[in-house]
XYZ file of C-alpha atoms in Angstrom:
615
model
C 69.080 -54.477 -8.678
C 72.212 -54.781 -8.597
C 74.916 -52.580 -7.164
C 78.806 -53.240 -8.344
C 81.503 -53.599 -5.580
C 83.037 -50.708 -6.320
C 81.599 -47.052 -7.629
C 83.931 -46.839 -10.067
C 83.028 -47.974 -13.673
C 86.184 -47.569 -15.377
C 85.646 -45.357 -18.393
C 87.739 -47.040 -22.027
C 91.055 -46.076 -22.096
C 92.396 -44.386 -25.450
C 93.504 -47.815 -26.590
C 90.326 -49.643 -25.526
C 88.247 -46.699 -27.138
C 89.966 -46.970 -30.360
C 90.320 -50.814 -30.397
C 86.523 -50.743 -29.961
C 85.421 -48.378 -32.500
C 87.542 -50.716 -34.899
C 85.779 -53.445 -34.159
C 82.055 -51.703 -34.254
C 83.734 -50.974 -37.650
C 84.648 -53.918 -39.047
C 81.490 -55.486 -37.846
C 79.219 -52.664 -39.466
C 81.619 -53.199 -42.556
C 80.527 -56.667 -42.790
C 76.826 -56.145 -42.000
C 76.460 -53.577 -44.940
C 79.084 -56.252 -47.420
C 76.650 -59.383 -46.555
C 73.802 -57.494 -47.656
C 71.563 -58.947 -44.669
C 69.475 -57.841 -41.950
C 70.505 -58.628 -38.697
C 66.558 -60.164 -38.721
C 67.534 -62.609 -41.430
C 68.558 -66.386 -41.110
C 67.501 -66.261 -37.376
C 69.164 -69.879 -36.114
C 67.253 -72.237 -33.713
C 70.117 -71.215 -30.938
C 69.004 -67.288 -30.987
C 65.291 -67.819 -30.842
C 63.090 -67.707 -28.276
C 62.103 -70.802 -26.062
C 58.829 -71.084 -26.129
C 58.641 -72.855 -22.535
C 60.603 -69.963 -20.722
C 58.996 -67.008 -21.753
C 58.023 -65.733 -17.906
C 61.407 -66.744 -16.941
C 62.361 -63.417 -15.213
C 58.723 -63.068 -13.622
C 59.259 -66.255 -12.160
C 62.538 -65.574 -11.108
C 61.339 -62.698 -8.871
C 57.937 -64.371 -7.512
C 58.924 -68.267 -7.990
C 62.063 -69.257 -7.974
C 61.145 -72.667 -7.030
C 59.016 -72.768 -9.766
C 61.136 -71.152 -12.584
C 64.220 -73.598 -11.784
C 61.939 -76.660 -12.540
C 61.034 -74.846 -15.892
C 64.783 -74.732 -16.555
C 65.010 -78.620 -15.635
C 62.489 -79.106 -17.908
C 63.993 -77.601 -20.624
C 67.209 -79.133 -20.270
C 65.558 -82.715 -19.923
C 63.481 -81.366 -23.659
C 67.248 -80.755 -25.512
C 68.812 -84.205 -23.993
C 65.619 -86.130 -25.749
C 66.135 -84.428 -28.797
C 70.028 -85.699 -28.567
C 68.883 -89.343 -28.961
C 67.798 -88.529 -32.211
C 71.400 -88.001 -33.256
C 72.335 -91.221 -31.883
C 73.736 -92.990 -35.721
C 75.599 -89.987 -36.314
C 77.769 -90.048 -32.594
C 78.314 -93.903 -33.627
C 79.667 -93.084 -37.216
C 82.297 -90.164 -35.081
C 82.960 -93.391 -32.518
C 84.327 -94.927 -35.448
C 86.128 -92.352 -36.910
C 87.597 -91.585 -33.238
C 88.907 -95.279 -33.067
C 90.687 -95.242 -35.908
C 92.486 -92.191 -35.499
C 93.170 -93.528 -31.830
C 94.284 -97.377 -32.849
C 96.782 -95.352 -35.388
C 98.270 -94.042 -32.941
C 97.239 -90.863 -34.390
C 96.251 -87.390 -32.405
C 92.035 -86.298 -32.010
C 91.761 -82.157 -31.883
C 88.465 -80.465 -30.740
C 88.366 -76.913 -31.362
C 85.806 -74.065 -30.135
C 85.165 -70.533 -28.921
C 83.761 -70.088 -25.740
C 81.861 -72.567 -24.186
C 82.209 -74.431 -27.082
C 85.780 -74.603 -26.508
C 85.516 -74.944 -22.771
C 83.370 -78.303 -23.913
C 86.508 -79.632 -25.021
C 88.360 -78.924 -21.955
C 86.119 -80.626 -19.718
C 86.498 -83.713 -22.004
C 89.599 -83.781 -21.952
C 89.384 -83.596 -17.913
C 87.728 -86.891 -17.828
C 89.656 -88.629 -20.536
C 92.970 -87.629 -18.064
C 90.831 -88.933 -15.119
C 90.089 -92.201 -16.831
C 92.767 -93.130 -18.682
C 95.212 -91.325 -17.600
C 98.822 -91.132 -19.932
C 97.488 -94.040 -22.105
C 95.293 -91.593 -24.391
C 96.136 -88.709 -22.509
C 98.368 -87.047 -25.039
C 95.843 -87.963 -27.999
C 93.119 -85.529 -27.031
C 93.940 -82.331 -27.836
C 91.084 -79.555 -26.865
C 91.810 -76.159 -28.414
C 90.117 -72.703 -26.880
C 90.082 -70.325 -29.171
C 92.858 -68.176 -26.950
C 94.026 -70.830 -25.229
C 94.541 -71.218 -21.618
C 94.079 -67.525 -21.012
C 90.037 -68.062 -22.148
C 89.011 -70.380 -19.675
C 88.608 -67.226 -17.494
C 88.288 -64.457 -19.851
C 87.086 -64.769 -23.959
C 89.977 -63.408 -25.737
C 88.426 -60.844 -28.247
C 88.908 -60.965 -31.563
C 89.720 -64.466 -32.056
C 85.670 -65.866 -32.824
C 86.249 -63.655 -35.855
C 89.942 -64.572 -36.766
C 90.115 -66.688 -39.579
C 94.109 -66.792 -39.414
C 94.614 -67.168 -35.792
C 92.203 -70.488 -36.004
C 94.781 -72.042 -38.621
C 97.795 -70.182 -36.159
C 96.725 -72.038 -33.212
C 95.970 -75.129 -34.724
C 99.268 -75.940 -35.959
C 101.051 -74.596 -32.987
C 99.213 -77.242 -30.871
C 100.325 -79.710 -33.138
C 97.729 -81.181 -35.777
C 99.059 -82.996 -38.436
C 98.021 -85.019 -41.709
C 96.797 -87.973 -40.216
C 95.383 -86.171 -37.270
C 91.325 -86.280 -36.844
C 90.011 -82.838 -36.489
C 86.477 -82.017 -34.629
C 84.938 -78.262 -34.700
C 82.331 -77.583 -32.737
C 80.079 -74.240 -33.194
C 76.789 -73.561 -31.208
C 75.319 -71.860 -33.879
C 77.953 -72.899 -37.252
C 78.821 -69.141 -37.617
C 82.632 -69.259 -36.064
C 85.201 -67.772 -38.845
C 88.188 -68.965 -35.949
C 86.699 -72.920 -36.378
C 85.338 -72.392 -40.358
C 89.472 -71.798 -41.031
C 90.353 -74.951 -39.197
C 88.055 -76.854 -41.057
C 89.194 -75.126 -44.409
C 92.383 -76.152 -43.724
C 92.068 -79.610 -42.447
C 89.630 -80.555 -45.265
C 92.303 -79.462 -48.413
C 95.372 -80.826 -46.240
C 94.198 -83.620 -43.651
C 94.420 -87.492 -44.846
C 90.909 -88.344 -42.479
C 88.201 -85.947 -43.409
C 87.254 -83.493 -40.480
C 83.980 -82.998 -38.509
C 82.040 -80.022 -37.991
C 79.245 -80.290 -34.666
C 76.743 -77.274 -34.539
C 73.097 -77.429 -32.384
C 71.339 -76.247 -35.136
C 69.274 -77.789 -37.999
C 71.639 -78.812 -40.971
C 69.520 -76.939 -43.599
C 69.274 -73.730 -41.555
C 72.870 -73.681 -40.909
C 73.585 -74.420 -44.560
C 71.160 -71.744 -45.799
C 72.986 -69.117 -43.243
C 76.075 -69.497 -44.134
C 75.654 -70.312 -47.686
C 78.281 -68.213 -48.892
C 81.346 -69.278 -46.321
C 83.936 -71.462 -47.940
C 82.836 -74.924 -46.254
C 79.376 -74.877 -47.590
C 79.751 -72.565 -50.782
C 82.910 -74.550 -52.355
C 81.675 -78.212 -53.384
C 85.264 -79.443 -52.974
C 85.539 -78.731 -49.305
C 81.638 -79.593 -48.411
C 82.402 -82.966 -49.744
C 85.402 -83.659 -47.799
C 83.858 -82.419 -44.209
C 81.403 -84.651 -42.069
C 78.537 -82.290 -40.999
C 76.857 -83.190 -37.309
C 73.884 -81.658 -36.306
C 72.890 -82.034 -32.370
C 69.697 -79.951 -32.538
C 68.636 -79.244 -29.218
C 66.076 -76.521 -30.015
C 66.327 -73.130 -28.357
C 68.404 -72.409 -25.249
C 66.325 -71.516 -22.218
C 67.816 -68.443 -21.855
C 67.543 -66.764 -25.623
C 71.085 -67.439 -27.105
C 72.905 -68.404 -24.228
C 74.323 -71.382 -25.370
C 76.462 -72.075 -22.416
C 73.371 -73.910 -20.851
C 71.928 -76.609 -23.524
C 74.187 -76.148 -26.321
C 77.125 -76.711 -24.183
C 75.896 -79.632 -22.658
C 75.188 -81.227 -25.458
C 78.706 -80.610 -27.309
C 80.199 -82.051 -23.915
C 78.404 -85.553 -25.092
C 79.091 -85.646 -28.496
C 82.276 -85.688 -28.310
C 82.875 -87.371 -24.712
C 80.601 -90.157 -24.944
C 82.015 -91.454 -28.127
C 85.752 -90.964 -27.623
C 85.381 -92.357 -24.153
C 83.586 -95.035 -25.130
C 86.727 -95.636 -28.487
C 89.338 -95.530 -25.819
C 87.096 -97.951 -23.738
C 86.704 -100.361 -26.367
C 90.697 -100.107 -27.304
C 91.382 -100.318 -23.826
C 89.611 -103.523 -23.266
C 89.677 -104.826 -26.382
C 85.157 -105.261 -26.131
C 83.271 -102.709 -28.105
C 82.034 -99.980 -26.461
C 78.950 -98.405 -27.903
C 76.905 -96.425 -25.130
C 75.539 -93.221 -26.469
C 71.764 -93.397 -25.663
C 72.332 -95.175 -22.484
C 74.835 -92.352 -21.141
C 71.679 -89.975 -22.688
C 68.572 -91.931 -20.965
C 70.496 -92.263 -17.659
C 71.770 -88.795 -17.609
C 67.873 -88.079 -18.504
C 66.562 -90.089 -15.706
C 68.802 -89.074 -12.875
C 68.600 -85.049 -13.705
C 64.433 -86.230 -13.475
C 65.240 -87.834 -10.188
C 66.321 -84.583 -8.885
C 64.511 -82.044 -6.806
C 66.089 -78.304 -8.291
C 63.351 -76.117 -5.614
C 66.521 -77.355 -3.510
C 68.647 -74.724 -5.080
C 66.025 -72.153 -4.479
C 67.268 -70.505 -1.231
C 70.532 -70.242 -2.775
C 69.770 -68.451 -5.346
C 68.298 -65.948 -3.273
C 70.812 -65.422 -0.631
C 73.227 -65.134 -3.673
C 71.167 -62.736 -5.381
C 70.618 -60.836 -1.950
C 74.298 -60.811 -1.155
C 75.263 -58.677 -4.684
C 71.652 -56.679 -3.627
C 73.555 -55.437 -0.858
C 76.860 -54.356 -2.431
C 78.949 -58.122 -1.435
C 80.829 -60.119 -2.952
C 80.714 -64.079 -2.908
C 83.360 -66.599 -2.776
C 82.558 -69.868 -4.342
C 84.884 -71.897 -2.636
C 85.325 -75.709 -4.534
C 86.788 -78.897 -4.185
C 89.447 -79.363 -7.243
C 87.292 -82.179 -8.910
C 84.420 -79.831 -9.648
C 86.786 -76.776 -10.269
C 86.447 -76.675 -13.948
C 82.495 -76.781 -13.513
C 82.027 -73.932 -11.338
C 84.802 -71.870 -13.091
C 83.205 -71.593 -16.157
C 80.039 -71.066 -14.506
C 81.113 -68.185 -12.919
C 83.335 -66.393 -15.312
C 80.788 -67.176 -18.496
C 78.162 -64.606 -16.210
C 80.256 -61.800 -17.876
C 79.928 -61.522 -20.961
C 76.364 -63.057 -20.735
C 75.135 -60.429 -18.602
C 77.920 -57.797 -19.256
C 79.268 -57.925 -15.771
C 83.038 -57.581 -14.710
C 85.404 -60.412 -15.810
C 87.527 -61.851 -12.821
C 90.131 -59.121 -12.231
C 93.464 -59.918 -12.966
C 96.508 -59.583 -10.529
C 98.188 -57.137 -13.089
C 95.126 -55.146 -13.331
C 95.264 -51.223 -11.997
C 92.874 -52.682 -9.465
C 92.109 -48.262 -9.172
C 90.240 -48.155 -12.548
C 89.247 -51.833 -13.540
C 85.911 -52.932 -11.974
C 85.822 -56.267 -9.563
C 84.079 -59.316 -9.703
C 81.013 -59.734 -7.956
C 82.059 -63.235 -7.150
C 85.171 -65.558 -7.859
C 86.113 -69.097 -7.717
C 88.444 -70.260 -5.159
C 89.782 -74.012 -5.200
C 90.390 -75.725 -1.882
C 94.023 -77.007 -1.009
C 95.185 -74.759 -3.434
C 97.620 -71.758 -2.265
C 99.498 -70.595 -5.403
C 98.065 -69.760 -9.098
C 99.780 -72.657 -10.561
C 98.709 -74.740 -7.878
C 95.090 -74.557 -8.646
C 95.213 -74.435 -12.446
C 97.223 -77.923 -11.962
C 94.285 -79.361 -9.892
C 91.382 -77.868 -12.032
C 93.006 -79.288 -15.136
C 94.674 -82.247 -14.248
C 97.964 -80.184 -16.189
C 100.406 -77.147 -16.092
C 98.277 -74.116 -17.638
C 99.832 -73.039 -21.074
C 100.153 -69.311 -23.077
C 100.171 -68.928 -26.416
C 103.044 -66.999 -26.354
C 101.975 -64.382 -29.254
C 102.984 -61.080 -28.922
C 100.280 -59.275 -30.600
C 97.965 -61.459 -28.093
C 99.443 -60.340 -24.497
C 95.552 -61.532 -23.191
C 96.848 -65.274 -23.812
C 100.493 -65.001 -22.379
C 101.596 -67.235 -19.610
C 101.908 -64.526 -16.659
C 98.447 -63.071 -17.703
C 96.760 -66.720 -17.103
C 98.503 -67.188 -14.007
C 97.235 -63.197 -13.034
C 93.702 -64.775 -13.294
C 94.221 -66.330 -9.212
C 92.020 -69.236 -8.649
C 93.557 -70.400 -5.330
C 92.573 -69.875 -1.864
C 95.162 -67.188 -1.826
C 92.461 -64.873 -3.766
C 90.752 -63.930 -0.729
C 93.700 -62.095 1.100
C 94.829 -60.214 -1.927
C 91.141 -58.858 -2.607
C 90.948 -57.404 1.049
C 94.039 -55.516 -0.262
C 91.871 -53.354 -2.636
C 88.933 -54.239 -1.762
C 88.921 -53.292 2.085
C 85.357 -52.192 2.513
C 83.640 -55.333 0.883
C 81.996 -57.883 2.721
C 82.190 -61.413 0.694
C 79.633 -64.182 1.509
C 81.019 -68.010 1.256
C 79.378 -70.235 -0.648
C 81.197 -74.184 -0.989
C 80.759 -76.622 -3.132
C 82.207 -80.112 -2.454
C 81.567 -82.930 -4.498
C 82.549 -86.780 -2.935
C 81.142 -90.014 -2.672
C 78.159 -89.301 -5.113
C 77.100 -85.989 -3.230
C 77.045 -82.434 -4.247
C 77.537 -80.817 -0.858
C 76.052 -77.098 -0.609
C 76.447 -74.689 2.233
C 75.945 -71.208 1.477
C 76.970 -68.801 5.297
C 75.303 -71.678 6.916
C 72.808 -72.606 4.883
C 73.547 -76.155 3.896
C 72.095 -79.067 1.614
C 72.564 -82.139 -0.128
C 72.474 -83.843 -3.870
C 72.577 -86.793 -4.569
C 73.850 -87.679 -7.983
C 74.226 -91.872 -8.628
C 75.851 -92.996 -11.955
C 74.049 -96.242 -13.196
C 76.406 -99.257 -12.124
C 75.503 -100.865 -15.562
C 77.513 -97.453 -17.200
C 81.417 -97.910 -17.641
C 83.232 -96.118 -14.738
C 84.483 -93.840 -17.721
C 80.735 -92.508 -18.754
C 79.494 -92.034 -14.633
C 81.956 -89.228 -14.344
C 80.764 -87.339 -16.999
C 77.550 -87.613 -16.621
C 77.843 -86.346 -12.828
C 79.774 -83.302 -14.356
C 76.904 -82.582 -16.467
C 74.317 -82.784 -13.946
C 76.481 -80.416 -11.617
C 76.605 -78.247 -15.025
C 73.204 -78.261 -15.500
C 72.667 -77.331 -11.389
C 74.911 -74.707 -12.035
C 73.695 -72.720 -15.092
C 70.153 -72.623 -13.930
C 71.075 -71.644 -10.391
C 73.245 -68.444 -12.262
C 70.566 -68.113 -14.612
C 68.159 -66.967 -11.785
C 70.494 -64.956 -9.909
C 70.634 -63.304 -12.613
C 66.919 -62.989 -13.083
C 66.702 -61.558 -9.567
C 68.809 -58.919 -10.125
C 66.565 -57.998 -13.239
C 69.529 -58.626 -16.332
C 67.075 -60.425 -18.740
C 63.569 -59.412 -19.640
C 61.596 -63.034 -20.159
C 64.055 -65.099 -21.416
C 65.522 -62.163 -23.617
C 69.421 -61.783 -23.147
C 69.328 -57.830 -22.487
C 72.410 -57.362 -21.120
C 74.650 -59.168 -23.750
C 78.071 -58.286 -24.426
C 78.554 -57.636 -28.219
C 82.492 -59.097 -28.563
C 81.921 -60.372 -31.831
C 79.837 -60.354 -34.615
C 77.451 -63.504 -33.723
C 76.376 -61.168 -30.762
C 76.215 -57.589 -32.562
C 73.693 -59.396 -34.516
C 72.156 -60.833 -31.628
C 71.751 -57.445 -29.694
C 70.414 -55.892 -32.662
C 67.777 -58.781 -33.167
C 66.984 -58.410 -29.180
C 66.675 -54.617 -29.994
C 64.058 -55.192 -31.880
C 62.334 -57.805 -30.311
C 62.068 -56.035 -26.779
C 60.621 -52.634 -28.320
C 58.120 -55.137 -29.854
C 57.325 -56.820 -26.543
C 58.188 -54.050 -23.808
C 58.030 -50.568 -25.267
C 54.710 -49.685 -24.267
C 55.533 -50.456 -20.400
C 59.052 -49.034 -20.329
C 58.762 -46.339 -22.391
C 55.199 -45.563 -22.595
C 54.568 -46.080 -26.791
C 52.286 -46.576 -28.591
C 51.276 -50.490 -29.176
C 50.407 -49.340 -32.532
C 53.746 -47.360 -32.959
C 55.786 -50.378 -31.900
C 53.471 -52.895 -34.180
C 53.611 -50.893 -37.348
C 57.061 -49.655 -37.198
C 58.558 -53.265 -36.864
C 56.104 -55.167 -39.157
C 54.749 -52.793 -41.536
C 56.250 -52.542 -44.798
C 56.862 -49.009 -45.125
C 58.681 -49.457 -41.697
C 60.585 -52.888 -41.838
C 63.438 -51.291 -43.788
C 63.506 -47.993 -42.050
C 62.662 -49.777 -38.432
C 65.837 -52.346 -39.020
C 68.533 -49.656 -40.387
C 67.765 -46.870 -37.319
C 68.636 -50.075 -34.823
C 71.349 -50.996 -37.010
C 73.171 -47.194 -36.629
C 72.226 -46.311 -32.988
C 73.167 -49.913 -31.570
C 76.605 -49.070 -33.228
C 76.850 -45.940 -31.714
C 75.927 -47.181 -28.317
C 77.837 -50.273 -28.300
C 81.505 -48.064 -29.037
C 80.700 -46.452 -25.786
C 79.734 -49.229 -24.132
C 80.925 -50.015 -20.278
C 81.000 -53.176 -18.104
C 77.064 -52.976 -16.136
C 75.206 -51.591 -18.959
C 73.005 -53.132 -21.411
C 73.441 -51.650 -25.168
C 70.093 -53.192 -25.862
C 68.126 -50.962 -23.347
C 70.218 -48.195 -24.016
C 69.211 -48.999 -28.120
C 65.524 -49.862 -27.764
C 64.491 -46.592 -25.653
C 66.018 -44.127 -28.266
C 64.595 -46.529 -31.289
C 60.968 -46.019 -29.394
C 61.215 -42.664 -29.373
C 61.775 -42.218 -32.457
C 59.700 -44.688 -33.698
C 57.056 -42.889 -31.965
C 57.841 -39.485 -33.944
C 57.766 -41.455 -36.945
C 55.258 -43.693 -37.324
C 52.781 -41.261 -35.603
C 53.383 -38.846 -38.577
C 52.449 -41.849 -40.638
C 49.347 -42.729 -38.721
C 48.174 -39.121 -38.760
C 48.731 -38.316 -42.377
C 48.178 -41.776 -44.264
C 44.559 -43.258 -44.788
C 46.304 -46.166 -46.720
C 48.718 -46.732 -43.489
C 45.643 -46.744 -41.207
C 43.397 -49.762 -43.613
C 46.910 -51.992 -42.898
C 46.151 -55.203 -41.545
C 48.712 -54.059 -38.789
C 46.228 -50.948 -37.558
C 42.784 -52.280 -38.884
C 40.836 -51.799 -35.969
C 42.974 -49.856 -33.465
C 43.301 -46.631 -34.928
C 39.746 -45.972 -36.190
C 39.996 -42.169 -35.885
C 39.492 -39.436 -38.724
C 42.488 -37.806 -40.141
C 42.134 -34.415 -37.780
C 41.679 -37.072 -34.097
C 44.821 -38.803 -35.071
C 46.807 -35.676 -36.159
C 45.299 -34.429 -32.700
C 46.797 -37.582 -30.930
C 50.319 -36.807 -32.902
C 50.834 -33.635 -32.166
C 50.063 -34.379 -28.286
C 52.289 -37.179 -28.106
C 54.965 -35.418 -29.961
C 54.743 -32.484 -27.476
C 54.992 -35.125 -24.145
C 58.252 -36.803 -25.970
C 60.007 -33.426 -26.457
C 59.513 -32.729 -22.750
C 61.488 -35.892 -21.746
């Protein structure tokens, strides 16, 4: 398991505490107003993958074995990209246009969505420098401040999406690109609202999810409900199935809003550039599919355990980086947080006495001041949003997140008794360079020659993306944060995840409850599927996960906390049931497991009631 650098968990402050039980609030607000189940309109994002259901087995007995499974499954969502390959064409256009107008292109996201954008935008300064520099504008919900730490509140924010959208500039003739894992963001929804009833080019919306299913969702939010604004949007859908890791769409969904927006604007400034059309969408996608096949992941293997062995043993780890990689292995290492609920990079202003460290941070080489390294991770001066009511996304706060080498020394200040392991990553000349303490290795990545310099970039980002995520994944796995490929240790910021830590509630009593907390199968089976039960089964997870998640600290997983008092009860009950209900007991659910005569199974209740009480 896991042990944190420091004992301390750092209980909510009276702020925090109250901040938080507004938001369980609001959110609970809006679950009872929508009139839905947290169970209903599950999207192909939050499902399982059916591929990676022994993911966390295999990540204790094979890791070898389990990262090929997550190869495979990213190779599975790139060959389901091709299939979108008219659609990227029709955006090309669209892209050109806006681009031979002289006219500005904004991408907008939460997350990793929005970090998508930003590594665009990274290669489209690296290739073309000032030409087209200043006509790709990526917007992070949060701005600058997010590339480290999510700022709350803003996923949900319908008026801070329009706020930030004008204060980086969009205007009429502007094209306008949203892009939502799943299609549930209020933050980009806004955008588009106000793009589509303003804007003289009609806006795009990108989600990884089928078109129908996201439509059917959502029905009721303004872009699909009003027929004014669904007309005036252009609706993408890059359907990459599930994400190895159930929800997490920092792995495929991520990657796959990386190329459809950076093959096809590359590929418009390409063909304005040179004046010869530029069309390469399913070549980038076959070669990037051909070289990740080329690649042997077992390599990462012993990495993954002497990371996973370092935090084991109460260290840190320093992933130290060369500046052109930066980006990559930043948002690798800060999205762990609120994946797995573990602490966010501290920040230089932080009362370093009560706010938890990171088990690791990224340090970029050459790099000796804040601004320093934010200049060579982004190719630019880092930027705050300058909102008062927002001090998360000020200017000094960014620069308190300390990505230079500098890091190191002020860590040993409050953090004297912590022993940090080195692991670099250098990437030159085609070769991802890996030496973990001493343990070193070698990747090679080649970029098809027949590709435009502009395309081999990016695809060598994205297979040093995809090395990344599953090597964190696994980590992960090792120190026992995800059950199968279920997400247990979520962070419920917003109200996409509430509803995904409620649906995870739910599944892992139906899949684990009778190992962890010694139920009943039949308990589990009837209380989540029978329907006497559904109702009952899906309100009691709805009201304790909101109880546990306003107390909830950085290194604990609301789900577990959730599911174990659900089973118990559960148990209580549905054993009543059982015992007292012949109709109950002919169910399809218990045919032929509970078989016994009224006075056995009121027998069986009463024991198992007594052996709960004594817990």
């Amino acid at each position: 398991m896991l042990k944190f650098l420091t004992e301390k968990k750092a209980p909510l402050t009276k702020s925090e505490e109250q901040k938080r039980k507004a938001l369980v609030t609001e959110h609970h607000q809006d679950l009872l107003k929508s009139g839905k189940s947290f169970a209903a309109n599950v999207l192909t994002t939050e499902r399982y993958h059916p591929d990676t259901t022994q993911l966390s087995q295999l990540a204790q007995t094979d890791v070898g074995s389990a990262l090929e499974l997550l190869k495979q499954a990213d190779l599975k969502a790139l060959e389901r990209l091709l299939a979108c390959e008219q659609q990227i064409v029709f955006l090309q256009q669209a892209m050109q246009s806006a681009l031979s107008a002289g006219k500005k292109i904004f991408v907008s996201g939460c997350g990793s969505a929005g970090r998508a954008g930003y590594l665009v935008d990274l290669m489209v300064r690296n290739a073309f420098g000032e030409r087209f520099g200043e006509q790709f504008i990526p917007i992070l919900a949060g701005g600058d401040a997010s590339l480290v730490k999510a700022a709350e509140g803003f996923e949900d924010n319908k008026q801070f999406g329009v706020r930030q959208l004008l204060q980086a500039g969009w205007q009429t003739g502007d094209l306008f690109i949203a892009l939502s894992a799943s299609g549930s963001a209020d933050y980009v929804h806004s955008q588009l609202e106000y793009v589509a009833t303003r804007g003289d080019r009609k806006p795009f919306f990108i989600y990884c999810n089928p078109h129908e299913e996201v439509k059917e969702a959502f029905a009721a939010k303004p872009i699909f409900a009003k027929q004014d604004l669904f007309e005036n949007i252009h609706f993408i859908s890059t359907d990459v199935g599930p994400m190895a890791l159930g929800g997490s769409t920092r792995m495929q969904a991520a990657t796959a809003q990386v190329l459809s927006v950076g093959i096809p604007l590359l590929d418009a400034m390409g063909t304005l550039s040179t004046k010869v059309e530029h069309s390469n969408y399913r070549a980038s996608i076959e070669s990037l599919i051909e070289t990740i096949g080329h690649i042997d992941y077992r390599t990462l293997a012993p990495y993954v355990e002497s990371e996973a062995k370092s935090y084991q043993d109460g260290d840190g780890v320093y992933y130290v980086v060369s500046a052109n990689i930066a980006l990559n292995v930043s948002t690798d290492t800060s999205e762990r947080s609120p994946t797995f609920n573990l602490p966010y990079f501290e920040n230089d202003q932080d009362d370093h006495q009560q706010v938890p460290s990171s088990i690791c941070r990224t340090m970029i080489l050459d790099t000796a001041t804040p601004e320093q390294a934010y200049n060579a991770m982004l190719g630019r001066s880092p930027v705050g949003l300058g909102w008062p009511e927002a001090p998360h996304t000020q200017l000094s706060k960014i620069l308190g997140w300390d990505l230079s080498a500098s890091i190191g020394d002020k860590r040993e200040v409050y953090l004297p008794k912590v022993k940090h392991a080195v692991f670099m990553l250098k990437f030159e000349n085609e070769v991802l360079a890996l030496d973990y303490e001493g343990t070193k290795a070698s990747i090679s990545l080649p970029a098809k020659k027949e590709l435009p310099f502009y395309l081999r970039e990016l695809q060598q980002q994205l297979v040093i993306k995809s090395l990344l995520n599953c090597h964190s994944t696994l980590v992960m796995g090792r120190l026992g944060l995800y059950y199968g490929n279920l997400m247990l240790y979520v962070n419920p910021s917003n109200k996409k995840l509430v509803r995904r830590g409620m649906r995870l509630t739910g599944e892992f009593n139906e899949t684990q409850a009778v190992r962890e907390f010694h139920v009943l199968p039949i308990v589990v089976e009837a209380a989540s599927k029978h329907s006497l039960f559904g109702p009952y089964y899906q309100c009691m997870i709805t009201e304790l996960f909101y109880q546990k998640m306003a107390s909830l600290t950085v290194g604990s997983s609301v789900v577990l906390e959730t599911a174990k008092e659900v089973a118990q009860r559960c148990l209580v009950k549905t054993t009543q049931a059982l015992c007292f209900s012949d109709a109950l007991a002919s169910d399809r659910v218990t045919q032929g497991v509970i078989e016994q005569t009224p006075e056995i199974r009121k027998k069986e209740f009463e024991k198992r009631s007594e052996s709960l009480s004594k817990k």
